Amino acid sequence: MTSQPVETAWQPSELELSRRALRRRATTRSVLIAFGSSVLLAGVLIAVVVNTPGWAIVRETFFDPQIALKSIGPIFQGLLLNLLVLVIAAVCVAILGTLLATMRSLRGPVFFPLRALAAAYTDFFRGVPLLIVLYLVGFGIPALMIFPRMPAMFWGTIALVITYSAYVAEVLRAGMEAVHPSQRVAARSLGLSHGQTLRIVVIPQGVRKVVPALMNDFVSMQKDVGLISVLGAVDAVRAAQLQVAESYNFTPYIVAGLMFIILSWPMIRLTDVVTSRLNKREQAGGVV
């Protein structure tokens, strides 16, 4: 005696199959159109640049393959210094930025001096260009002769931390202010202190709201670590300058720029992915 299945497995209908085929054709058509238009635009731009009167000189001055290969090693050694500065600065900015944002979110008149101090700090260093902060910190503080002689990398890292902490603090504060007041009231009604409310309830939700903005600030800092070269640190930019001075050719600058793009590209793509996921979660109404 053979057993008969109680019910057959679900199979899509002919109408559903036709809809899926239609969506596949539409997706393929969109991809082909996007690829074709991109190739056409790139071809037009290349044709315009190549046919300019000065293209021959520009190609010789900025795109010399032999000089590019020769400069890769020294510039990469300098890029390692940029990476070290970036890691140290990112950790310090996260700590100092959170501290400043917390100071600005303190309630009560007794905390007014701390709020005013944090507000003055963020207002001042968001208004001063990073290049000027680098000059002030890198040349001004050592001139006071109250610290032992430190390398240019140290003062460059300090200047980056000072400047980007102001930006990150404001982003974090905006995220904390975006948390609905009922969350604070509910936490205080459960017996949590103001500090516990900030640490357990407000800061985690606030950080989640501003993750894309924080990652954008990190990408900007990846790019700006190259400015420490103005203090004399032999990073990627300074190494490119030395190569240019030796060869009288600007190709090393192109090499350094490409290395910085390669360095920042993963974080840029990760920022897009995180932003897309957060948008999907908000649209689904899963997390508030």
PDB file of C-alpha atoms in Angstrom:
ATOM      1  CA  MET A   1       0.000   0.000   0.000  1.00  0.00           C
ATOM      2  CA  THR A   2       1.508   3.308  -1.047  1.00  0.00           C
ATOM      3  CA  SER A   3       0.967   6.538   0.925  1.00  0.00           C
ATOM      4  CA  GLN A   4      -0.469   9.524  -0.948  1.00  0.00           C
ATOM      5  CA  PRO A   5       0.645  13.098  -0.033  1.00  0.00           C
ATOM      6  CA  VAL A   6      -2.090  14.977   1.803  1.00  0.00           C
ATOM      7  CA  GLU A   7      -1.443  18.191  -0.167  1.00  0.00           C
ATOM      8  CA  THR A   8       0.943  19.198  -2.916  1.00  0.00           C
ATOM      9  CA  ALA A   9       3.646  21.865  -2.461  1.00  0.00           C
ATOM     10  CA  TRP A  10       2.693  25.428  -3.348  1.00  0.00           C
ATOM     11  CA  GLN A  11       3.532  26.443  -6.867  1.00  0.00           C
ATOM     12  CA  PRO A  12       3.320  29.975  -8.221  1.00  0.00           C
ATOM     13  CA  SER A  13       0.566  30.579 -10.677  1.00  0.00           C
ATOM     14  CA  GLU A  14       1.086  31.407 -14.329  1.00  0.00           C
ATOM     15  CA  LEU A  15       0.184  35.015 -13.583  1.00  0.00           C
ATOM     16  CA  GLU A  16       2.821  35.254 -10.834  1.00  0.00           C
ATOM     17  CA  LEU A  17       5.444  33.679 -13.103  1.00  0.00           C
ATOM     18  CA  SER A  18       4.651  36.193 -15.809  1.00  0.00           C
ATOM     19  CA  ARG A  19       5.005  39.039 -13.310  1.00  0.00           C
ATOM     20  CA  ARG A  20       8.401  37.735 -12.166  1.00  0.00           C
ATOM     21  CA  ALA A  21       9.590  37.468 -15.756  1.00  0.00           C
ATOM     22  CA  LEU A  22       8.375  41.001 -16.432  1.00  0.00           C
ATOM     23  CA  ARG A  23      10.291  42.317 -13.397  1.00  0.00           C
ATOM     24  CA  ARG A  24      13.471  40.493 -14.495  1.00  0.00           C
ATOM     25  CA  ARG A  25      13.230  41.988 -17.981  1.00  0.00           C
ATOM     26  CA  ALA A  26      12.661  45.463 -16.532  1.00  0.00           C
ATOM     27  CA  THR A  27      15.670  45.106 -14.187  1.00  0.00           C
ATOM     28  CA  THR A  28      17.905  43.853 -17.002  1.00  0.00           C
ATOM     29  CA  ARG A  29      16.776  46.692 -19.250  1.00  0.00           C
ATOM     30  CA  SER A  30      17.508  49.272 -16.516  1.00  0.00           C
ATOM     31  CA  VAL A  31      20.987  47.856 -15.890  1.00  0.00           C
ATOM     32  CA  LEU A  32      21.828  47.880 -19.607  1.00  0.00           C
ATOM     33  CA  ILE A  33      20.584  51.450 -20.015  1.00  0.00           C
ATOM     34  CA  ALA A  34      22.568  52.623 -16.971  1.00  0.00           C
ATOM     35  CA  PHE A  35      25.724  50.863 -18.210  1.00  0.00           C
ATOM     36  CA  GLY A  36      25.363  52.254 -21.716  1.00  0.00           C
ATOM     37  CA  SER A  37      24.745  55.820 -20.546  1.00  0.00           C
ATOM     38  CA  SER A  38      27.715  55.613 -18.153  1.00  0.00           C
ATOM     39  CA  VAL A  39      30.027  54.382 -20.907  1.00  0.00           C
ATOM     40  CA  LEU A  40      28.745  57.100 -23.246  1.00  0.00           C
ATOM     41  CA  LEU A  41      29.297  59.834 -20.661  1.00  0.00           C
ATOM     42  CA  ALA A  42      32.791  58.544 -19.845  1.00  0.00           C
ATOM     43  CA  GLY A  43      33.643  58.411 -23.554  1.00  0.00           C
ATOM     44  CA  VAL A  44      32.483  61.981 -24.102  1.00  0.00           C
ATOM     45  CA  LEU A  45      34.472  63.269 -21.115  1.00  0.00           C
ATOM     46  CA  ILE A  46      37.623  61.402 -22.182  1.00  0.00           C
ATOM     47  CA  ALA A  47      37.255  62.671 -25.749  1.00  0.00           C
ATOM     48  CA  VAL A  48      36.881  66.262 -24.559  1.00  0.00           C
ATOM     49  CA  VAL A  49      39.892  66.089 -22.226  1.00  0.00           C
ATOM     50  CA  VAL A  50      42.147  64.271 -24.697  1.00  0.00           C
ATOM     51  CA  ASN A  51      41.393  66.776 -27.463  1.00  0.00           C
ATOM     52  CA  THR A  52      42.196  69.856 -25.384  1.00  0.00           C
ATOM     53  CA  PRO A  53      45.249  71.846 -26.554  1.00  0.00           C
ATOM     54  CA  GLY A  54      47.264  71.215 -23.398  1.00  0.00           C
ATOM     55  CA  TRP A  55      46.513  67.523 -22.942  1.00  0.00           C
ATOM     56  CA  ALA A  56      49.947  66.394 -24.115  1.00  0.00           C
ATOM     57  CA  ILE A  57      51.681  68.525 -21.483  1.00  0.00           C
ATOM     58  CA  VAL A  58      49.219  67.488 -18.758  1.00  0.00           C
ATOM     59  CA  ARG A  59      49.683  63.805 -19.580  1.00  0.00           C
ATOM     60  CA  GLU A  60      53.433  64.153 -19.380  1.00  0.00           C
ATOM     61  CA  THR A  61      53.343  66.188 -16.182  1.00  0.00           C
ATOM     62  CA  PHE A  62      50.635  64.374 -14.199  1.00  0.00           C
ATOM     63  CA  PHE A  63      50.402  60.845 -15.631  1.00  0.00           C
ATOM     64  CA  ASP A  64      53.940  59.527 -16.062  1.00  0.00           C
ATOM     65  CA  PRO A  65      53.809  55.720 -15.458  1.00  0.00           C
ATOM     66  CA  GLN A  66      57.507  55.380 -14.595  1.00  0.00           C
ATOM     67  CA  ILE A  67      57.421  58.108 -11.970  1.00  0.00           C
ATOM     68  CA  ALA A  68      54.170  56.680 -10.599  1.00  0.00           C
ATOM     69  CA  LEU A  69      55.734  53.255 -10.067  1.00  0.00           C
ATOM     70  CA  LYS A  70      58.818  54.803  -8.492  1.00  0.00           C
ATOM     71  CA  SER A  71      56.802  56.881  -6.020  1.00  0.00           C
ATOM     72  CA  ILE A  72      54.384  54.171  -4.840  1.00  0.00           C
ATOM     73  CA  GLY A  73      56.748  52.807  -2.168  1.00  0.00           C
ATOM     74  CA  PRO A  74      57.648  56.075  -0.381  1.00  0.00           C
ATOM     75  CA  ILE A  75      54.063  57.331  -0.534  1.00  0.00           C
ATOM     76  CA  PHE A  76      52.722  54.061   0.856  1.00  0.00           C
ATOM     77  CA  GLN A  77      55.167  54.315   3.777  1.00  0.00           C
ATOM     78  CA  GLY A  78      53.783  57.777   4.446  1.00  0.00           C
ATOM     79  CA  LEU A  79      50.228  56.471   4.208  1.00  0.00           C
ATOM     80  CA  LEU A  80      50.950  54.096   7.094  1.00  0.00           C
ATOM     81  CA  LEU A  81      51.633  57.153   9.260  1.00  0.00           C
ATOM     82  CA  ASN A  82      48.287  58.610   8.161  1.00  0.00           C
ATOM     83  CA  LEU A  83      46.583  55.363   9.164  1.00  0.00           C
ATOM     84  CA  LEU A  84      48.188  55.426  12.609  1.00  0.00           C
ATOM     85  CA  VAL A  85      47.123  59.034  13.157  1.00  0.00           C
ATOM     86  CA  LEU A  86      43.614  58.213  11.945  1.00  0.00           C
ATOM     87  CA  VAL A  87      43.144  55.299  14.379  1.00  0.00           C
ATOM     88  CA  ILE A  88      44.399  57.268  17.401  1.00  0.00           C
ATOM     89  CA  ALA A  89      42.393  60.368  16.463  1.00  0.00           C
ATOM     90  CA  ALA A  90      39.182  58.379  15.893  1.00  0.00           C
ATOM     91  CA  VAL A  91      39.318  56.856  19.382  1.00  0.00           C
ATOM     92  CA  CYS A  92      40.093  60.191  21.055  1.00  0.00           C
ATOM     93  CA  VAL A  93      37.403  62.021  19.057  1.00  0.00           C
ATOM     94  CA  ALA A  94      34.799  59.440  20.079  1.00  0.00           C
ATOM     95  CA  ILE A  95      35.642  59.919  23.765  1.00  0.00           C
ATOM     96  CA  LEU A  96      35.943  63.725  23.756  1.00  0.00           C
ATOM     97  CA  GLY A  97      32.941  64.200  21.449  1.00  0.00           C
ATOM     98  CA  THR A  98      30.707  62.074  23.692  1.00  0.00           C
ATOM     99  CA  LEU A  99      31.900  64.009  26.750  1.00  0.00           C
ATOM    100  CA  LEU A 100      31.117  67.360  25.108  1.00  0.00           C
ATOM    101  CA  ALA A 101      27.688  66.197  23.921  1.00  0.00           C
ATOM    102  CA  THR A 102      26.876  64.950  27.418  1.00  0.00           C
ATOM    103  CA  MET A 103      27.966  68.263  28.950  1.00  0.00           C
ATOM    104  CA  ARG A 104      25.676  70.171  26.586  1.00  0.00           C
ATOM    105  CA  SER A 105      22.725  67.916  27.446  1.00  0.00           C
ATOM    106  CA  LEU A 106      22.985  68.375  31.223  1.00  0.00           C
ATOM    107  CA  ARG A 107      19.857  69.792  32.815  1.00  0.00           C
ATOM    108  CA  GLY A 108      19.536  72.261  35.701  1.00  0.00           C
ATOM    109  CA  PRO A 109      21.036  75.710  36.395  1.00  0.00           C
ATOM    110  CA  VAL A 110      23.926  74.259  38.408  1.00  0.00           C
ATOM    111  CA  PHE A 111      25.361  72.777  35.222  1.00  0.00           C
ATOM    112  CA  PHE A 112      25.216  76.067  33.302  1.00  0.00           C
ATOM    113  CA  PRO A 113      29.018  76.620  33.413  1.00  0.00           C
ATOM    114  CA  LEU A 114      29.617  73.183  31.884  1.00  0.00           C
ATOM    115  CA  ARG A 115      26.974  73.769  29.190  1.00  0.00           C
ATOM    116  CA  ALA A 116      28.419  77.181  28.402  1.00  0.00           C
ATOM    117  CA  LEU A 117      31.959  75.793  28.261  1.00  0.00           C
ATOM    118  CA  ALA A 118      30.958  72.985  25.893  1.00  0.00           C
ATOM    119  CA  ALA A 119      28.934  75.392  23.711  1.00  0.00           C
ATOM    120  CA  ALA A 120      31.845  77.846  23.495  1.00  0.00           C
ATOM    121  CA  TYR A 121      34.235  75.021  22.581  1.00  0.00           C
ATOM    122  CA  THR A 122      32.060  73.643  19.793  1.00  0.00           C
ATOM    123  CA  ASP A 123      31.221  77.108  18.451  1.00  0.00           C
ATOM    124  CA  PHE A 124      34.876  78.160  18.353  1.00  0.00           C
ATOM    125  CA  PHE A 125      36.440  75.073  16.821  1.00  0.00           C
ATOM    126  CA  ARG A 126      33.658  74.581  14.284  1.00  0.00           C
ATOM    127  CA  GLY A 127      34.342  78.097  13.047  1.00  0.00           C
ATOM    128  CA  VAL A 128      38.142  77.917  12.841  1.00  0.00           C
ATOM    129  CA  PRO A 129      39.600  76.174   9.750  1.00  0.00           C
ATOM    130  CA  LEU A 130      41.480  72.985  10.511  1.00  0.00           C
ATOM    131  CA  LEU A 131      44.602  74.336   8.816  1.00  0.00           C
ATOM    132  CA  ILE A 132      44.768  77.251  11.265  1.00  0.00           C
ATOM    133  CA  VAL A 133      44.233  74.897  14.227  1.00  0.00           C
ATOM    134  CA  LEU A 134      47.137  72.801  12.934  1.00  0.00           C
ATOM    135  CA  TYR A 135      49.395  75.859  12.789  1.00  0.00           C
ATOM    136  CA  LEU A 136      48.313  77.081  16.238  1.00  0.00           C
ATOM    137  CA  VAL A 137      48.732  73.679  17.894  1.00  0.00           C
ATOM    138  CA  GLY A 138      51.780  72.526  15.955  1.00  0.00           C
ATOM    139  CA  PHE A 139      53.807  75.725  16.169  1.00  0.00           C
ATOM    140  CA  GLY A 140      52.191  77.692  19.006  1.00  0.00           C
ATOM    141  CA  ILE A 141      52.093  75.148  21.830  1.00  0.00           C
ATOM    142  CA  PRO A 142      55.706  73.926  21.339  1.00  0.00           C
ATOM    143  CA  ALA A 143      56.821  77.567  21.416  1.00  0.00           C
ATOM    144  CA  LEU A 144      55.578  77.809  25.008  1.00  0.00           C
ATOM    145  CA  MET A 145      58.363  75.376  25.943  1.00  0.00           C
ATOM    146  CA  ILE A 146      56.306  73.743  28.692  1.00  0.00           C
ATOM    147  CA  PHE A 147      56.236  70.337  26.999  1.00  0.00           C
ATOM    148  CA  PRO A 148      59.167  68.157  25.914  1.00  0.00           C
ATOM    149  CA  ARG A 149      59.988  68.047  22.233  1.00  0.00           C
ATOM    150  CA  MET A 150      57.315  65.974  20.490  1.00  0.00           C
ATOM    151  CA  PRO A 151      57.108  64.799  16.852  1.00  0.00           C
ATOM    152  CA  ALA A 152      54.936  66.646  14.362  1.00  0.00           C
ATOM    153  CA  MET A 153      52.641  63.622  14.174  1.00  0.00           C
ATOM    154  CA  PHE A 154      51.720  64.129  17.854  1.00  0.00           C
ATOM    155  CA  TRP A 155      50.679  67.763  17.422  1.00  0.00           C
ATOM    156  CA  GLY A 156      48.845  66.971  14.203  1.00  0.00           C
ATOM    157  CA  THR A 157      46.820  64.300  15.981  1.00  0.00           C
ATOM    158  CA  ILE A 158      45.982  66.753  18.788  1.00  0.00           C
ATOM    159  CA  ALA A 159      44.744  69.322  16.264  1.00  0.00           C
ATOM    160  CA  LEU A 160      42.561  66.742  14.501  1.00  0.00           C
ATOM    161  CA  VAL A 161      41.067  65.590  17.798  1.00  0.00           C
ATOM    162  CA  ILE A 162      40.335  69.162  18.899  1.00  0.00           C
ATOM    163  CA  THR A 163      38.589  70.084  15.650  1.00  0.00           C
ATOM    164  CA  TYR A 164      36.654  66.922  14.912  1.00  0.00           C
ATOM    165  CA  SER A 165      35.489  66.524  18.523  1.00  0.00           C
ATOM    166  CA  ALA A 166      33.500  69.724  18.064  1.00  0.00           C
ATOM    167  CA  TYR A 167      31.772  68.348  14.938  1.00  0.00           C
ATOM    168  CA  VAL A 168      31.103  64.919  16.435  1.00  0.00           C
ATOM    169  CA  ALA A 169      29.795  66.435  19.670  1.00  0.00           C
ATOM    170  CA  GLU A 170      27.187  68.445  17.779  1.00  0.00           C
ATOM    171  CA  VAL A 171      26.128  65.407  15.748  1.00  0.00           C
ATOM    172  CA  LEU A 172      25.776  63.328  18.904  1.00  0.00           C
ATOM    173  CA  ARG A 173      23.868  66.094  20.660  1.00  0.00           C
ATOM    174  CA  ALA A 174      21.456  66.321  17.737  1.00  0.00           C
ATOM    175  CA  GLY A 175      20.850  62.573  18.004  1.00  0.00           C
ATOM    176  CA  MET A 176      20.302  62.778  21.751  1.00  0.00           C
ATOM    177  CA  GLU A 177      17.881  65.683  21.356  1.00  0.00           C
ATOM    178  CA  ALA A 178      15.980  63.669  18.724  1.00  0.00           C
ATOM    179  CA  VAL A 179      15.075  61.034  21.320  1.00  0.00           C
ATOM    180  CA  HIS A 180      11.466  61.624  22.334  1.00  0.00           C
ATOM    181  CA  PRO A 181      11.111  63.237  25.794  1.00  0.00           C
ATOM    182  CA  SER A 182       8.771  60.454  26.849  1.00  0.00           C
ATOM    183  CA  GLN A 183      11.786  58.124  26.823  1.00  0.00           C
ATOM    184  CA  ARG A 184      13.511  60.262  29.451  1.00  0.00           C
ATOM    185  CA  VAL A 185      10.318  60.571  31.503  1.00  0.00           C
ATOM    186  CA  ALA A 186       9.746  56.814  31.387  1.00  0.00           C
ATOM    187  CA  ALA A 187      13.330  56.122  32.422  1.00  0.00           C
ATOM    188  CA  ARG A 188      13.169  58.578  35.339  1.00  0.00           C
ATOM    189  CA  SER A 189       9.804  57.142  36.434  1.00  0.00           C
ATOM    190  CA  LEU A 190      11.502  53.737  36.669  1.00  0.00           C
ATOM    191  CA  GLY A 191      13.948  55.171  39.187  1.00  0.00           C
ATOM    192  CA  LEU A 192      16.947  55.798  36.921  1.00  0.00           C
ATOM    193  CA  SER A 193      19.118  58.799  37.692  1.00  0.00           C
ATOM    194  CA  HIS A 194      19.876  61.438  35.074  1.00  0.00           C
ATOM    195  CA  GLY A 195      23.251  59.850  34.327  1.00  0.00           C
ATOM    196  CA  GLN A 196      21.765  56.373  34.030  1.00  0.00           C
ATOM    197  CA  THR A 197      19.022  57.727  31.761  1.00  0.00           C
ATOM    198  CA  LEU A 198      21.643  59.229  29.470  1.00  0.00           C
ATOM    199  CA  ARG A 199      23.883  56.151  29.464  1.00  0.00           C
ATOM    200  CA  ILE A 200      21.230  53.433  29.162  1.00  0.00           C
ATOM    201  CA  VAL A 201      18.348  55.077  27.292  1.00  0.00           C
ATOM    202  CA  VAL A 202      19.248  58.339  25.537  1.00  0.00           C
ATOM    203  CA  ILE A 203      22.792  57.849  24.197  1.00  0.00           C
ATOM    204  CA  PRO A 204      22.202  54.399  22.581  1.00  0.00           C
ATOM    205  CA  GLN A 205      19.071  55.641  20.789  1.00  0.00           C
ATOM    206  CA  GLY A 206      20.693  58.944  19.859  1.00  0.00           C
ATOM    207  CA  VAL A 207      23.786  57.289  18.392  1.00  0.00           C
ATOM    208  CA  ARG A 208      21.591  54.987  16.301  1.00  0.00           C
ATOM    209  CA  LYS A 209      19.823  57.993  14.790  1.00  0.00           C
ATOM    210  CA  VAL A 210      23.036  59.707  13.690  1.00  0.00           C
ATOM    211  CA  VAL A 211      25.196  56.772  12.591  1.00  0.00           C
ATOM    212  CA  PRO A 212      25.343  57.925   8.921  1.00  0.00           C
ATOM    213  CA  ALA A 213      26.373  61.451   9.943  1.00  0.00           C
ATOM    214  CA  LEU A 214      29.063  60.098  12.280  1.00  0.00           C
ATOM    215  CA  MET A 215      30.426  57.867   9.536  1.00  0.00           C
ATOM    216  CA  ASN A 216      30.531  60.831   7.161  1.00  0.00           C
ATOM    217  CA  ASP A 217      32.589  62.749   9.724  1.00  0.00           C
ATOM    218  CA  PHE A 218      34.954  59.785   9.906  1.00  0.00           C
ATOM    219  CA  VAL A 219      35.328  59.797   6.120  1.00  0.00           C
ATOM    220  CA  SER A 220      36.133  63.516   6.229  1.00  0.00           C
ATOM    221  CA  MET A 221      38.756  62.887   8.894  1.00  0.00           C
ATOM    222  CA  GLN A 222      40.310  60.147   6.726  1.00  0.00           C
ATOM    223  CA  LYS A 223      40.868  62.797   4.095  1.00  0.00           C
ATOM    224  CA  ASP A 224      42.056  65.533   6.433  1.00  0.00           C
ATOM    225  CA  VAL A 225      44.776  63.457   8.102  1.00  0.00           C
ATOM    226  CA  GLY A 226      46.855  64.416   5.073  1.00  0.00           C
ATOM    227  CA  LEU A 227      46.971  68.006   6.370  1.00  0.00           C
ATOM    228  CA  ILE A 228      49.420  67.056   9.111  1.00  0.00           C
ATOM    229  CA  SER A 229      52.075  67.352   6.412  1.00  0.00           C
ATOM    230  CA  VAL A 230      52.053  71.131   6.953  1.00  0.00           C
ATOM    231  CA  LEU A 231      53.720  70.502  10.320  1.00  0.00           C
ATOM    232  CA  GLY A 232      56.554  68.551   8.692  1.00  0.00           C
ATOM    233  CA  ALA A 233      55.317  65.007   9.307  1.00  0.00           C
ATOM    234  CA  VAL A 234      56.416  62.720   6.483  1.00  0.00           C
ATOM    235  CA  ASP A 235      53.014  61.273   5.646  1.00  0.00           C
ATOM    236  CA  ALA A 236      51.663  60.371   2.207  1.00  0.00           C
ATOM    237  CA  VAL A 237      51.221  63.996   1.119  1.00  0.00           C
ATOM    238  CA  ARG A 238      54.665  65.043   2.348  1.00  0.00           C
ATOM    239  CA  ALA A 239      56.230  61.989   0.687  1.00  0.00           C
ATOM    240  CA  ALA A 240      54.535  63.000  -2.576  1.00  0.00           C
ATOM    241  CA  GLN A 241      55.916  66.524  -2.200  1.00  0.00           C
ATOM    242  CA  LEU A 242      59.425  65.130  -1.793  1.00  0.00           C
ATOM    243  CA  GLN A 243      59.006  62.978  -4.891  1.00  0.00           C
ATOM    244  CA  VAL A 244      57.731  65.976  -6.865  1.00  0.00           C
ATOM    245  CA  ALA A 245      60.714  68.049  -5.755  1.00  0.00           C
ATOM    246  CA  GLU A 246      63.035  65.277  -6.908  1.00  0.00           C
ATOM    247  CA  SER A 247      61.462  64.559 -10.296  1.00  0.00           C
ATOM    248  CA  TYR A 248      59.889  67.939 -11.158  1.00  0.00           C
ATOM    249  CA  ASN A 249      56.755  66.008 -12.077  1.00  0.00           C
ATOM    250  CA  PHE A 250      53.307  66.099 -10.408  1.00  0.00           C
ATOM    251  CA  THR A 251      52.494  62.406 -10.899  1.00  0.00           C
ATOM    252  CA  PRO A 252      53.229  61.551  -7.210  1.00  0.00           C
ATOM    253  CA  TYR A 253      50.308  63.788  -6.210  1.00  0.00           C
ATOM    254  CA  ILE A 254      48.008  61.652  -8.384  1.00  0.00           C
ATOM    255  CA  VAL A 255      49.388  58.516  -6.711  1.00  0.00           C
ATOM    256  CA  ALA A 256      48.807  59.967  -3.232  1.00  0.00           C
ATOM    257  CA  GLY A 257      45.264  60.999  -4.185  1.00  0.00           C
ATOM    258  CA  LEU A 258      44.461  57.510  -5.459  1.00  0.00           C
ATOM    259  CA  MET A 259      45.771  55.988  -2.224  1.00  0.00           C
ATOM    260  CA  PHE A 260      43.529  58.246  -0.147  1.00  0.00           C
ATOM    261  CA  ILE A 261      40.556  57.286  -2.341  1.00  0.00           C
ATOM    262  CA  ILE A 262      41.330  53.586  -1.838  1.00  0.00           C
ATOM    263  CA  LEU A 263      41.588  54.237   1.899  1.00  0.00           C
ATOM    264  CA  SER A 264      38.249  56.006   2.182  1.00  0.00           C
ATOM    265  CA  TRP A 265      36.244  54.032  -0.377  1.00  0.00           C
ATOM    266  CA  PRO A 266      35.288  51.081   1.929  1.00  0.00           C
ATOM    267  CA  MET A 267      33.980  53.453   4.602  1.00  0.00           C
ATOM    268  CA  ILE A 268      32.010  55.450   2.001  1.00  0.00           C
ATOM    269  CA  ARG A 269      30.317  52.295   0.701  1.00  0.00           C
ATOM    270  CA  LEU A 270      29.710  51.098   4.277  1.00  0.00           C
ATOM    271  CA  THR A 271      28.049  54.438   5.057  1.00  0.00           C
ATOM    272  CA  ASP A 272      25.683  53.974   2.112  1.00  0.00           C
ATOM    273  CA  VAL A 273      24.833  50.427   3.202  1.00  0.00           C
ATOM    274  CA  VAL A 274      24.157  51.466   6.810  1.00  0.00           C
ATOM    275  CA  THR A 275      22.029  54.410   5.676  1.00  0.00           C
ATOM    276  CA  SER A 276      19.998  52.153   3.380  1.00  0.00           C
ATOM    277  CA  ARG A 277      19.429  49.620   6.147  1.00  0.00           C
ATOM    278  CA  LEU A 278      18.345  52.297   8.606  1.00  0.00           C
ATOM    279  CA  ASN A 279      15.888  53.721   6.073  1.00  0.00           C
ATOM    280  CA  LYS A 280      14.404  50.263   5.460  1.00  0.00           C
ATOM    281  CA  ARG A 281      14.050  49.626   9.177  1.00  0.00           C
ATOM    282  CA  GLU A 282      12.336  52.974   9.730  1.00  0.00           C
ATOM    283  CA  GLN A 283       9.983  52.362   6.820  1.00  0.00           C
ATOM    284  CA  ALA A 284       9.128  48.956   8.239  1.00  0.00           C
ATOM    285  CA  GLY A 285       8.420  50.530  11.620  1.00  0.00           C
ATOM    286  CA  GLY A 286      10.526  47.948  13.440  1.00  0.00           C
ATOM    287  CA  VAL A 287      12.744  50.218  15.481  1.00  0.00           C
ATOM    288  CA  VAL A 288      11.961  53.676  16.834  1.00  0.00           C
TER     289      VAL A 288
END
